[in-house]
Amino acid sequence: MEHDREFDIVVWGATGFTGRLAAEKLAARVGSSGDLRWAIGGRNQAKLESVRSSLGIAAADIPIITGDSHDTASMDALAARTRVVCSTVGPYAMYGSELVGACARAGTHYCDLSGEAHWIREMMDAHQAGAAETGARIVHACGMDSIPSDVGVYFLQQRARQLHGKPCSRVRMRVIEMAGGFSGGTAASLLHGTEAGRKDLSIMRAMTEPYYLAPEGHRQGPDEPESMRSTKVEYDQDLQAWTKPFFMGPMNTKIVRRTNAVLGYPYGEDFRYDEARVVGDGVGGRIKAKAEALGYVGFLAAVGFPPTRRLLKKYVLPGSGEGPDQETRESGRWKIVLIGKMDDGTTVRALVGGEGDPATDSTSRMLVESALCLAQDAEKIPVGGGSWTPAAALGDLLLDRLTTYAGMSFELGPTLGSSARS
Ligand SMILES: NC(=O)c1ccc[n+]([C@@H]2O[C@H](COP(=O)([O-])OP(=O)(O)OC[C@H]3O[C@@H](n4cnc5c(N)ncnc54)[C@H](OP(=O)(O)O)[C@@H]3O)[C@@H](O)[C@H]2O)c1
């Protein structure tokens, strides 16, 4: 397609909290050097001009595109002007559908920060065939959910094959550290998902089905249903610590399983995967893990109950355009460990970490590298058009970019032989 398009990338939603950060990161990466033709877009010209001025001299000439996410004609016009759309206009289930359809029709590559499994599946069902035909690579979940998990497992399995000639049949992801805040769009997605889930039970069921995002005919496997409201705490023998459910787990795990399925099962057909958050050791660790798990379920109940939801919205949760301050964004950190096991007991570990607030700063860097990968590595991407995951579409190319430019690290930990404790 495409090189005749006016732009390489449009950051759609640049007036939002994460969109502005993405525009800042992109400006810092490429400026207006001419190597990459990019623009910012949204629905409000004056706000977009203010964002552009805040980007500094290097981005002073960046064009502005306006349109409305609900207007199909305006989304078609946007998709026709650019090779890649990088969208931060969410909740995606509220604002994202017309744009994905427009990109699929126009053969325009697309990436976003969606963690809304039900909507992602709706987009896959509606546009997989069209995108395959036009060559549009549609890549959802290019933020904290679910790049660290998805690309992390991809990295671990690749190294397992190199070292031992086969993948790990089971991988456990454990969050060791995660410090930071979250923005208004994330809060809105949670509120919208909960509200929509009360009206349509299939949305809630979607989160419990482990293979919900796998292609049709591949929605069975050894992993069990997972609950957003689980309070299960477990002792992790490898890490010598108690764990609690990780709130992004039900989404991340579905993306990792989709990667395995769409790539033809490089992790094996019996591959099992789960996620949890490490809390601490001893009785204190156990009590803390249980208390925090119950606290989170209580928070979800408050979000689901209209009177408390109204109070949370008014007094607690950030609104659209709001999020953590600069100090929180810059001092944030996150680290996860992936523990892979083979059937003979051999263990392969990988540590994946990132600098910056996970849900805003680090996320916007991941998204920008995904967009740059779609634009600059288009000829090297091994898959054609269709609905992909970050690891399935962008794999090694993205891994390289994340470590070089996004402050992320992927390291192999010590391998334990089959005689070691498993
Ligand atoms: N996966 C992750 O780890 C992760 C992390 C962070 C965020 N997210 C997701 O990213 C999304 C954005 O979050 P955020 O905090 O940046 O949200 P936000 O601050 O509320 O920004 C939303 C953006 O959407 C724009 N918008 C709303 N309605 C529109 C319409 N009809 N047409 C065009 N633009 C419209 C807003 O424009 P105005 O400024 O004109 O209102 C704004 O630019 C959310 O879905 C959130 O869940 C995911």
Short mmCIF file of C-alpha atoms and ligand atoms in Angstrom, two decimals:
data_model
loop_
_atom_site.label_atom_id
_atom_site.label_comp_id
_atom_site.label_asym_id
_atom_site.label_seq_id
_atom_site.Cartn_x
_atom_site.Cartn_y
_atom_site.Cartn_z
CA MET A 1 0.00 0.00 0.00
CA GLU A 2 0.75 3.01 1.54
CA HIS A 3 3.92 4.97 0.91
CA ASP A 4 1.81 7.42 -1.02
CA ARG A 5 -0.05 8.25 2.18
CA GLU A 6 0.34 11.70 3.65
CA PHE A 7 1.48 10.45 7.08
CA ASP A 8 3.34 7.50 8.50
CA ILE A 9 1.71 7.74 11.94
CA VAL A 10 -1.24 9.63 13.41
CA VAL A 11 -1.46 9.74 17.21
CA TRP A 12 -5.22 9.69 17.59
CA GLY A 13 -6.44 11.10 20.93
CA ALA A 14 -3.41 13.29 21.58
CA THR A 15 -5.39 15.55 23.92
CA GLY A 16 -5.98 12.73 26.41
CA PHE A 17 -3.62 11.88 29.26
CA THR A 18 -1.90 8.95 27.56
CA GLY A 19 -2.22 10.39 24.06
CA ARG A 20 -0.34 13.52 25.11
CA LEU A 21 2.40 11.37 26.64
CA ALA A 22 2.57 9.29 23.46
CA ALA A 23 2.89 12.47 21.37
CA GLU A 24 5.67 13.68 23.70
CA LYS A 25 7.54 10.38 23.41
CA LEU A 26 7.15 10.33 19.64
CA ALA A 27 8.33 13.94 19.38
CA ALA A 28 11.36 13.07 21.49
CA ARG A 29 12.08 10.01 19.32
CA VAL A 30 11.69 11.51 15.87
CA GLY A 31 10.99 15.27 16.21
CA SER A 32 9.98 16.65 12.84
CA SER A 33 13.11 15.40 11.10
CA GLY A 34 11.27 14.42 7.96
CA ASP A 35 12.25 10.76 8.34
CA LEU A 36 8.85 10.12 9.78
CA ARG A 37 5.78 12.09 8.74
CA TRP A 38 3.42 12.21 11.68
CA ALA A 39 0.42 14.12 12.94
CA ILE A 40 -1.68 14.42 16.06
CA GLY A 41 -5.44 14.04 15.99
CA GLY A 42 -8.54 14.35 18.12
CA ARG A 43 -11.89 16.09 18.23
CA ASN A 44 -10.89 19.52 19.52
CA GLN A 45 -8.68 21.81 17.39
CA ALA A 46 -7.87 24.27 20.20
CA LYS A 47 -6.83 21.52 22.61
CA LEU A 48 -4.72 19.89 19.91
CA GLU A 49 -2.97 23.19 19.21
CA SER A 50 -2.18 23.51 22.88
CA VAL A 51 -0.76 19.96 22.93
CA ARG A 52 1.34 20.76 19.86
CA SER A 53 2.79 23.90 21.49
CA SER A 54 3.72 21.88 24.56
CA LEU A 55 5.73 19.45 22.40
CA GLY A 56 8.40 22.07 21.77
CA ILE A 57 10.15 23.40 18.74
CA ALA A 58 10.94 19.99 17.21
CA ALA A 59 7.24 19.30 16.76
CA ALA A 60 6.07 22.86 16.07
CA ASP A 61 5.02 22.04 12.50
CA ILE A 62 3.28 18.75 13.19
CA PRO A 63 -0.08 18.78 11.37
CA ILE A 64 -3.34 18.45 13.26
CA ILE A 65 -6.26 16.28 12.19
CA THR A 66 -9.71 16.65 13.69
CA GLY A 67 -12.63 14.27 13.56
CA ASP A 68 -15.13 12.44 15.70
CA SER A 69 -14.68 8.81 16.69
CA HIS A 70 -18.37 8.10 16.21
CA ASP A 71 -18.44 9.48 12.67
CA THR A 72 -17.63 6.71 10.20
CA ALA A 73 -16.90 9.12 7.34
CA SER A 74 -14.42 11.05 9.46
CA MET A 75 -12.72 7.82 10.56
CA ASP A 76 -12.53 6.63 6.94
CA ALA A 77 -10.93 9.95 5.97
CA LEU A 78 -8.41 9.65 8.82
CA ALA A 79 -7.47 6.06 7.96
CA ALA A 80 -6.99 6.98 4.29
CA ARG A 81 -4.39 9.65 5.12
CA THR A 82 -1.94 7.60 7.16
CA ARG A 83 -0.06 4.30 7.10
CA VAL A 84 -0.47 3.74 10.86
CA VAL A 85 -3.00 4.90 13.44
CA CYS A 86 -1.89 4.86 17.06
CA SER A 87 -5.06 5.28 19.08
CA THR A 88 -5.49 6.37 22.69
CA VAL A 89 -9.16 7.28 22.36
CA GLY A 90 -10.86 5.07 24.92
CA PRO A 91 -12.71 3.39 26.55
CA TYR A 92 -12.39 1.66 23.21
CA ALA A 93 -15.73 -0.10 23.52
CA MET A 94 -17.27 3.40 23.62
CA TYR A 95 -15.13 5.24 21.07
CA GLY A 96 -13.00 2.78 19.15
CA SER A 97 -15.11 0.61 16.84
CA GLU A 98 -15.52 2.91 13.80
CA LEU A 99 -11.80 3.58 13.68
CA VAL A 100 -10.80 -0.10 13.68
CA GLY A 101 -13.33 -0.73 10.90
CA ALA A 102 -11.95 2.21 8.91
CA CYS A 103 -8.35 0.97 9.28
CA ALA A 104 -9.33 -2.57 8.27
CA ARG A 105 -11.08 -1.24 5.14
CA ALA A 106 -8.25 1.13 4.18
CA GLY A 107 -5.35 -1.27 4.76
CA THR A 108 -4.05 1.03 7.52
CA HIS A 109 -2.04 -0.52 10.33
CA TYR A 110 -3.44 0.15 13.80
CA CYS A 111 -2.30 -0.16 17.42
CA ASP A 112 -4.00 0.75 20.68
CA LEU A 113 -4.02 0.37 24.47
CA SER A 114 -7.17 -1.62 24.78
CA GLY A 115 -7.51 -4.03 27.69
CA GLU A 116 -11.19 -4.63 26.96
CA ALA A 117 -11.34 -8.31 25.98
CA HIS A 118 -14.99 -8.27 24.95
CA TRP A 119 -14.46 -5.38 22.54
CA ILE A 120 -11.23 -6.84 21.14
CA ARG A 121 -13.08 -10.04 20.30
CA GLU A 122 -15.89 -8.02 18.70
CA MET A 123 -13.33 -6.24 16.51
CA MET A 124 -11.62 -9.51 15.60
CA ASP A 125 -14.91 -11.12 14.64
CA ALA A 126 -15.95 -8.11 12.58
CA HIS A 127 -12.68 -7.20 10.85
CA GLN A 128 -10.28 -10.16 10.76
CA ALA A 129 -11.24 -11.15 7.22
CA GLY A 130 -11.33 -7.58 5.90
CA ALA A 131 -7.96 -6.71 7.42
CA ALA A 132 -6.43 -9.91 6.02
CA GLU A 133 -7.61 -8.83 2.59
CA THR A 134 -6.42 -5.21 2.71
CA GLY A 135 -3.17 -5.96 4.58
CA ALA A 136 -4.05 -3.89 7.68
CA ARG A 137 -2.24 -5.19 10.74
CA ILE A 138 -4.52 -4.57 13.72
CA VAL A 139 -2.67 -4.85 17.03
CA HIS A 140 -4.56 -4.30 20.28
CA ALA A 141 -3.16 -4.32 23.84
CA CYS A 142 0.09 -2.47 23.16
CA GLY A 143 0.45 -1.08 26.71
CA MET A 144 1.10 -2.50 30.14
CA ASP A 145 -1.64 -4.86 29.26
CA SER A 146 -0.35 -6.83 27.57
CA ILE A 147 3.15 -6.20 26.13
CA PRO A 148 5.26 -7.22 29.17
CA SER A 149 3.42 -10.55 29.46
CA ASP A 150 3.08 -11.22 25.76
CA VAL A 151 6.55 -10.21 24.61
CA GLY A 152 8.01 -11.57 27.88
CA VAL A 153 6.63 -15.07 27.25
CA TYR A 154 7.72 -14.84 23.60
CA PHE A 155 11.26 -14.00 24.80
CA LEU A 156 11.33 -16.77 27.41
CA GLN A 157 10.10 -19.42 25.00
CA GLN A 158 12.56 -18.36 22.33
CA ARG A 159 15.44 -18.70 24.80
CA ALA A 160 14.07 -22.01 26.10
CA ARG A 161 14.15 -23.38 22.56
CA GLN A 162 17.68 -22.09 21.98
CA LEU A 163 18.95 -23.59 25.25
CA HIS A 164 16.98 -26.82 25.45
CA GLY A 165 15.48 -27.39 22.00
CA LYS A 166 11.89 -27.10 23.22
CA PRO A 167 9.52 -24.61 24.85
CA CYS A 168 8.33 -24.62 28.46
CA SER A 169 4.99 -26.37 28.78
CA ARG A 170 4.01 -24.16 31.70
CA VAL A 171 4.87 -20.52 32.40
CA ARG A 172 3.94 -18.58 35.53
CA MET A 173 4.20 -14.81 35.44
CA ARG A 174 4.67 -13.16 38.82
CA VAL A 175 4.65 -9.41 39.35
CA ILE A 176 7.49 -8.50 41.71
CA GLU A 177 7.22 -4.73 41.65
CA MET A 178 4.67 -2.29 40.28
CA ALA A 179 4.67 1.28 41.53
CA GLY A 180 2.77 4.17 39.99
CA GLY A 181 -0.70 5.54 39.28
CA PHE A 182 -3.30 5.44 36.53
CA SER A 183 -5.11 7.86 34.28
CA GLY A 184 -8.72 8.88 33.71
CA GLY A 185 -9.17 6.69 30.65
CA THR A 186 -8.19 3.60 32.61
CA ALA A 187 -10.71 4.50 35.30
CA ALA A 188 -13.34 5.15 32.61
CA SER A 189 -12.63 1.76 31.01
CA LEU A 190 -13.11 0.04 34.36
CA LEU A 191 -16.35 1.94 35.03
CA HIS A 192 -17.65 1.33 31.52
CA GLY A 193 -16.71 -2.37 31.56
CA THR A 194 -18.40 -2.90 34.92
CA GLU A 195 -21.53 -1.04 33.89
CA ALA A 196 -21.75 -2.80 30.52
CA GLY A 197 -21.08 -6.14 32.24
CA ARG A 198 -24.06 -5.64 34.55
CA LYS A 199 -26.33 -5.14 31.56
CA ASP A 200 -24.83 -7.83 29.35
CA LEU A 201 -23.63 -10.92 31.22
CA SER A 202 -21.68 -12.15 28.19
CA ILE A 203 -19.14 -9.36 28.90
CA MET A 204 -18.48 -10.75 32.38
CA ARG A 205 -18.36 -14.29 31.04
CA ALA A 206 -15.82 -13.17 28.44
CA MET A 207 -13.33 -12.34 31.18
CA THR A 208 -13.63 -15.78 32.73
CA GLU A 209 -13.07 -17.77 29.52
CA PRO A 210 -9.33 -18.43 29.25
CA TYR A 211 -9.31 -18.90 25.46
CA TYR A 212 -11.83 -16.20 24.67
CA LEU A 213 -9.46 -14.34 22.35
CA ALA A 214 -8.15 -17.39 20.51
CA PRO A 215 -9.41 -17.90 16.95
CA GLU A 216 -12.53 -19.96 16.41
CA GLY A 217 -11.77 -23.67 16.65
CA HIS A 218 -8.92 -22.96 19.12
CA ARG A 219 -10.90 -21.99 22.19
CA GLN A 220 -10.11 -25.07 24.26
CA GLY A 221 -7.01 -25.89 26.26
CA PRO A 222 -5.66 -26.94 29.62
CA ASP A 223 -6.01 -23.60 31.43
CA GLU A 224 -9.00 -23.17 33.70
CA PRO A 225 -11.53 -20.32 33.84
CA GLU A 226 -10.27 -17.24 35.62
CA SER A 227 -12.20 -14.75 37.70
CA MET A 228 -11.83 -10.98 38.06
CA ARG A 229 -13.12 -11.41 41.59
CA SER A 230 -10.83 -14.15 42.82
CA THR A 231 -9.38 -13.77 46.32
CA LYS A 232 -7.19 -16.85 46.06
CA VAL A 233 -3.80 -16.51 47.71
CA GLU A 234 -1.10 -19.08 47.10
CA TYR A 235 2.40 -19.81 48.28
CA ASP A 236 4.92 -19.73 45.45
CA GLN A 237 7.63 -22.25 46.25
CA ASP A 238 10.04 -20.87 43.67
CA LEU A 239 9.81 -17.33 44.94
CA GLN A 240 9.26 -18.25 48.61
CA ALA A 241 6.41 -15.79 48.91
CA TRP A 242 2.64 -15.50 49.04
CA THR A 243 0.87 -14.26 45.95
CA LYS A 244 -2.53 -12.71 45.28
CA PRO A 245 -4.44 -12.42 41.98
CA PHE A 246 -3.01 -9.85 39.58
CA PHE A 247 -5.79 -7.58 38.32
CA MET A 248 -4.50 -7.51 34.73
CA GLY A 249 -4.09 -11.29 34.67
CA PRO A 250 -7.46 -12.19 33.10
CA MET A 251 -6.64 -9.91 30.14
CA ASN A 252 -2.92 -10.62 29.73
CA THR A 253 -3.36 -14.38 29.83
CA LYS A 254 -5.88 -14.27 26.99
CA ILE A 255 -3.46 -12.32 24.81
CA VAL A 256 -0.59 -14.73 25.53
CA ARG A 257 -2.81 -17.70 24.66
CA ARG A 258 -3.94 -15.98 21.46
CA THR A 259 -0.31 -15.45 20.46
CA ASN A 260 0.34 -19.15 20.91
CA ALA A 261 -2.71 -20.09 18.84
CA VAL A 262 -2.26 -17.63 15.95
CA LEU A 263 1.42 -18.52 15.59
CA GLY A 264 0.57 -22.23 15.27
CA TYR A 265 1.39 -23.28 18.88
CA PRO A 266 5.13 -22.55 19.19
CA TYR A 267 4.64 -22.90 22.99
CA GLY A 268 2.89 -26.25 22.52
CA GLU A 269 -0.77 -27.23 22.42
CA ASP A 270 -0.65 -28.14 26.12
CA PHE A 271 0.89 -24.82 27.13
CA ARG A 272 -0.38 -23.49 30.45
CA TYR A 273 -0.06 -19.91 31.62
CA ASP A 274 -1.11 -17.87 34.64
CA GLU A 275 -0.30 -14.60 36.39
CA ALA A 276 -0.22 -13.45 40.01
CA ARG A 277 1.26 -10.68 42.12
CA VAL A 278 3.94 -11.42 44.74
CA VAL A 279 3.17 -9.97 48.17
CA GLY A 280 5.55 -11.34 50.81
CA ASP A 281 6.74 -14.25 52.89
CA GLY A 282 5.59 -15.65 56.23
CA VAL A 283 2.33 -15.22 58.08
CA GLY A 284 2.50 -11.47 57.50
CA GLY A 285 2.79 -12.04 53.75
CA ARG A 286 -0.19 -14.36 53.74
CA ILE A 287 -2.39 -11.99 55.73
CA LYS A 288 -1.37 -9.03 53.56
CA ALA A 289 -2.03 -11.00 50.36
CA LYS A 290 -5.52 -11.99 51.53
CA ALA A 291 -6.35 -8.50 52.78
CA GLU A 292 -5.25 -6.90 49.51
CA ALA A 293 -7.15 -9.45 47.42
CA LEU A 294 -10.31 -8.85 49.46
CA GLY A 295 -9.73 -5.09 49.22
CA TYR A 296 -9.59 -5.24 45.43
CA VAL A 297 -12.78 -7.30 45.21
CA GLY A 298 -14.40 -4.78 47.56
CA PHE A 299 -13.27 -1.99 45.26
CA LEU A 300 -14.80 -3.79 42.25
CA ALA A 301 -18.04 -4.23 44.20
CA ALA A 302 -18.04 -0.49 44.95
CA VAL A 303 -17.49 0.23 41.25
CA GLY A 304 -20.42 -2.04 40.38
CA PHE A 305 -22.86 -0.51 42.90
CA PRO A 306 -24.36 2.71 41.48
CA PRO A 307 -24.29 4.91 44.65
CA THR A 308 -20.65 4.05 45.48
CA ARG A 309 -19.69 4.23 41.81
CA ARG A 310 -20.97 7.82 41.72
CA LEU A 311 -18.90 8.67 44.82
CA LEU A 312 -15.77 7.03 43.41
CA LYS A 313 -16.22 8.92 40.15
CA LYS A 314 -16.74 12.22 41.89
CA TYR A 315 -14.12 12.06 44.62
CA VAL A 316 -11.59 9.32 44.01
CA LEU A 317 -10.97 8.29 40.41
CA PRO A 318 -9.15 10.56 37.94
CA GLY A 319 -11.28 12.14 35.20
CA SER A 320 -10.57 12.28 31.47
CA GLY A 321 -7.24 14.02 30.81
CA GLU A 322 -6.08 13.48 34.41
CA GLY A 323 -3.43 11.14 35.74
CA PRO A 324 -0.33 10.88 37.92
CA ASP A 325 1.99 13.87 38.25
CA GLN A 326 5.38 14.04 36.60
CA GLU A 327 7.27 12.86 39.67
CA THR A 328 5.07 9.75 39.99
CA ARG A 329 5.37 9.08 36.28
CA GLU A 330 9.13 9.37 36.26
CA SER A 331 9.82 7.55 39.51
CA GLY A 332 7.52 4.62 38.71
CA ARG A 333 9.02 1.18 38.16
CA TRP A 334 7.82 -2.30 37.39
CA LYS A 335 9.35 -5.76 37.28
CA ILE A 336 7.95 -9.19 36.52
CA VAL A 337 9.47 -12.65 36.57
CA LEU A 338 8.45 -15.43 34.20
CA ILE A 339 9.09 -18.93 35.48
CA GLY A 340 8.93 -21.51 32.73
CA LYS A 341 8.93 -25.24 33.38
CA MET A 342 9.43 -28.14 31.05
CA ASP A 343 7.85 -31.54 31.58
CA ASP A 344 11.21 -32.94 32.73
CA GLY A 345 11.42 -30.30 35.47
CA THR A 346 13.91 -28.00 33.74
CA THR A 347 13.21 -24.41 34.74
CA VAL A 348 13.91 -21.31 32.65
CA ARG A 349 13.38 -17.88 34.13
CA ALA A 350 13.17 -14.46 32.57
CA LEU A 351 13.10 -11.07 34.24
CA VAL A 352 11.27 -8.28 32.45
CA GLY A 353 11.34 -4.73 33.79
CA GLY A 354 10.60 -1.18 32.86
CA GLU A 355 11.33 2.38 33.90
CA GLY A 356 8.55 4.90 34.51
CA ASP A 357 5.01 4.64 35.79
CA PRO A 358 3.70 1.37 34.32
CA ALA A 359 0.21 2.53 33.33
CA THR A 360 1.15 5.91 31.85
CA ASP A 361 4.82 6.62 31.17
CA SER A 362 5.99 3.11 30.38
CA THR A 363 2.74 2.31 28.58
CA SER A 364 3.04 5.31 26.27
CA ARG A 365 6.59 4.30 25.36
CA MET A 366 5.43 0.76 24.53
CA LEU A 367 2.64 2.14 22.36
CA VAL A 368 4.94 4.50 20.50
CA GLU A 369 7.44 1.72 19.77
CA SER A 370 4.59 -0.48 18.52
CA ALA A 371 3.46 2.30 16.17
CA LEU A 372 7.01 2.96 14.99
CA CYS A 373 7.50 -0.76 14.44
CA LEU A 374 4.34 -0.93 12.30
CA ALA A 375 5.51 2.10 10.31
CA GLN A 376 9.27 1.66 10.02
CA ASP A 377 9.57 -2.13 10.04
CA ALA A 378 6.56 -2.77 7.81
CA GLU A 379 8.61 -4.69 5.25
CA LYS A 380 10.20 -6.91 7.91
CA ILE A 381 7.05 -7.84 9.84
CA PRO A 382 6.54 -11.55 9.22
CA VAL A 383 2.73 -11.57 9.23
CA GLY A 384 0.26 -10.02 6.82
CA GLY A 385 -3.00 -8.23 7.48
CA GLY A 386 -5.33 -9.37 10.23
CA SER A 387 -5.94 -9.08 13.94
CA TRP A 388 -2.78 -9.89 15.85
CA THR A 389 -1.22 -9.62 19.27
CA PRO A 390 1.94 -7.55 19.90
CA ALA A 391 4.20 -10.62 20.09
CA ALA A 392 2.58 -12.44 17.17
CA ALA A 393 2.82 -9.49 14.79
CA LEU A 394 5.89 -7.62 15.96
CA GLY A 395 7.89 -10.25 17.94
CA ASP A 396 11.65 -9.74 17.68
CA LEU A 397 11.36 -6.35 16.03
CA LEU A 398 9.38 -4.98 18.97
CA LEU A 399 11.55 -6.74 21.54
CA ASP A 400 14.56 -4.97 20.12
CA ARG A 401 12.84 -1.58 20.10
CA LEU A 402 11.53 -1.94 23.67
CA THR A 403 15.01 -2.60 25.03
CA THR A 404 16.71 0.05 22.90
CA TYR A 405 14.21 2.90 23.22
CA ALA A 406 11.46 2.19 25.78
CA GLY A 407 13.49 1.70 28.96
CA MET A 408 12.59 -1.98 29.16
CA SER A 409 14.83 -4.95 29.88
CA PHE A 410 14.40 -8.66 29.08
CA GLU A 411 16.97 -10.86 30.81
CA LEU A 412 17.35 -14.55 31.22
CA GLY A 413 17.61 -15.74 34.83
CA PRO A 414 19.42 -18.85 36.03
CA THR A 415 18.26 -22.10 34.43
CA LEU A 416 17.69 -24.91 36.91
CA GLY A 417 18.18 -28.49 35.74
CA SER A 418 15.61 -31.23 36.12
CA SER A 419 17.19 -32.36 39.37
CA ALA A 420 16.57 -28.98 40.97
CA ARG A 421 13.44 -28.20 42.95
CA SER A 422 10.50 -27.75 40.62
N1 LIG B 1 -3.28 -0.89 28.49
C1 LIG B 1 -2.83 -0.03 29.37
O1 LIG B 1 -1.94 -0.36 30.09
C2 LIG B 1 -3.43 1.36 29.40
C3 LIG B 1 -2.80 2.37 30.10
C4 LIG B 1 -3.33 3.66 30.04
C5 LIG B 1 -4.50 3.90 29.32
N2 LIG B 1 -5.10 2.86 28.69
C6 LIG B 1 -6.32 3.08 27.91
O2 LIG B 1 -6.10 4.14 27.01
C7 LIG B 1 -7.31 4.86 26.80
C8 LIG B 1 -7.04 6.34 27.01
O3 LIG B 1 -6.75 6.59 28.36
P1 LIG B 1 -6.48 8.10 28.86
O4 LIG B 1 -6.34 8.07 30.31
O5 LIG B 1 -5.43 8.71 28.03
O6 LIG B 1 -7.91 8.74 28.49
P2 LIG B 1 -8.37 10.26 28.47
O7 LIG B 1 -7.39 11.14 29.16
O8 LIG B 1 -9.77 10.28 28.93
O9 LIG B 1 -8.33 10.62 26.90
C9 LIG B 1 -9.33 10.19 26.02
C10 LIG B 1 -9.12 10.81 24.66
O10 LIG B 1 -10.21 10.43 23.82
C11 LIG B 1 -10.69 11.60 23.17
N3 LIG B 1 -12.08 11.43 22.77
C12 LIG B 1 -13.15 11.13 23.56
N4 LIG B 1 -14.27 11.07 22.82
C13 LIG B 1 -13.90 11.30 21.53
C14 LIG B 1 -14.60 11.36 20.30
N5 LIG B 1 -15.92 11.15 20.23
N6 LIG B 1 -13.89 11.61 19.17
C15 LIG B 1 -12.56 11.82 19.22
N7 LIG B 1 -11.86 11.78 20.37
C16 LIG B 1 -12.51 11.54 21.50
C17 LIG B 1 -10.50 12.68 24.18
O11 LIG B 1 -10.60 13.95 23.55
P3 LIG B 1 -10.88 15.31 24.38
O12 LIG B 1 -9.58 15.68 25.00
O13 LIG B 1 -11.31 16.26 23.33
O14 LIG B 1 -11.93 15.01 25.40
C18 LIG B 1 -9.09 12.34 24.64
O15 LIG B 1 -8.14 12.76 23.69
C19 LIG B 1 -8.33 4.25 27.75
O16 LIG B 1 -9.13 3.33 27.03
C20 LIG B 1 -7.49 3.49 28.76
O17 LIG B 1 -8.16 2.38 29.32
C21 LIG B 1 -4.60 1.61 28.72
#
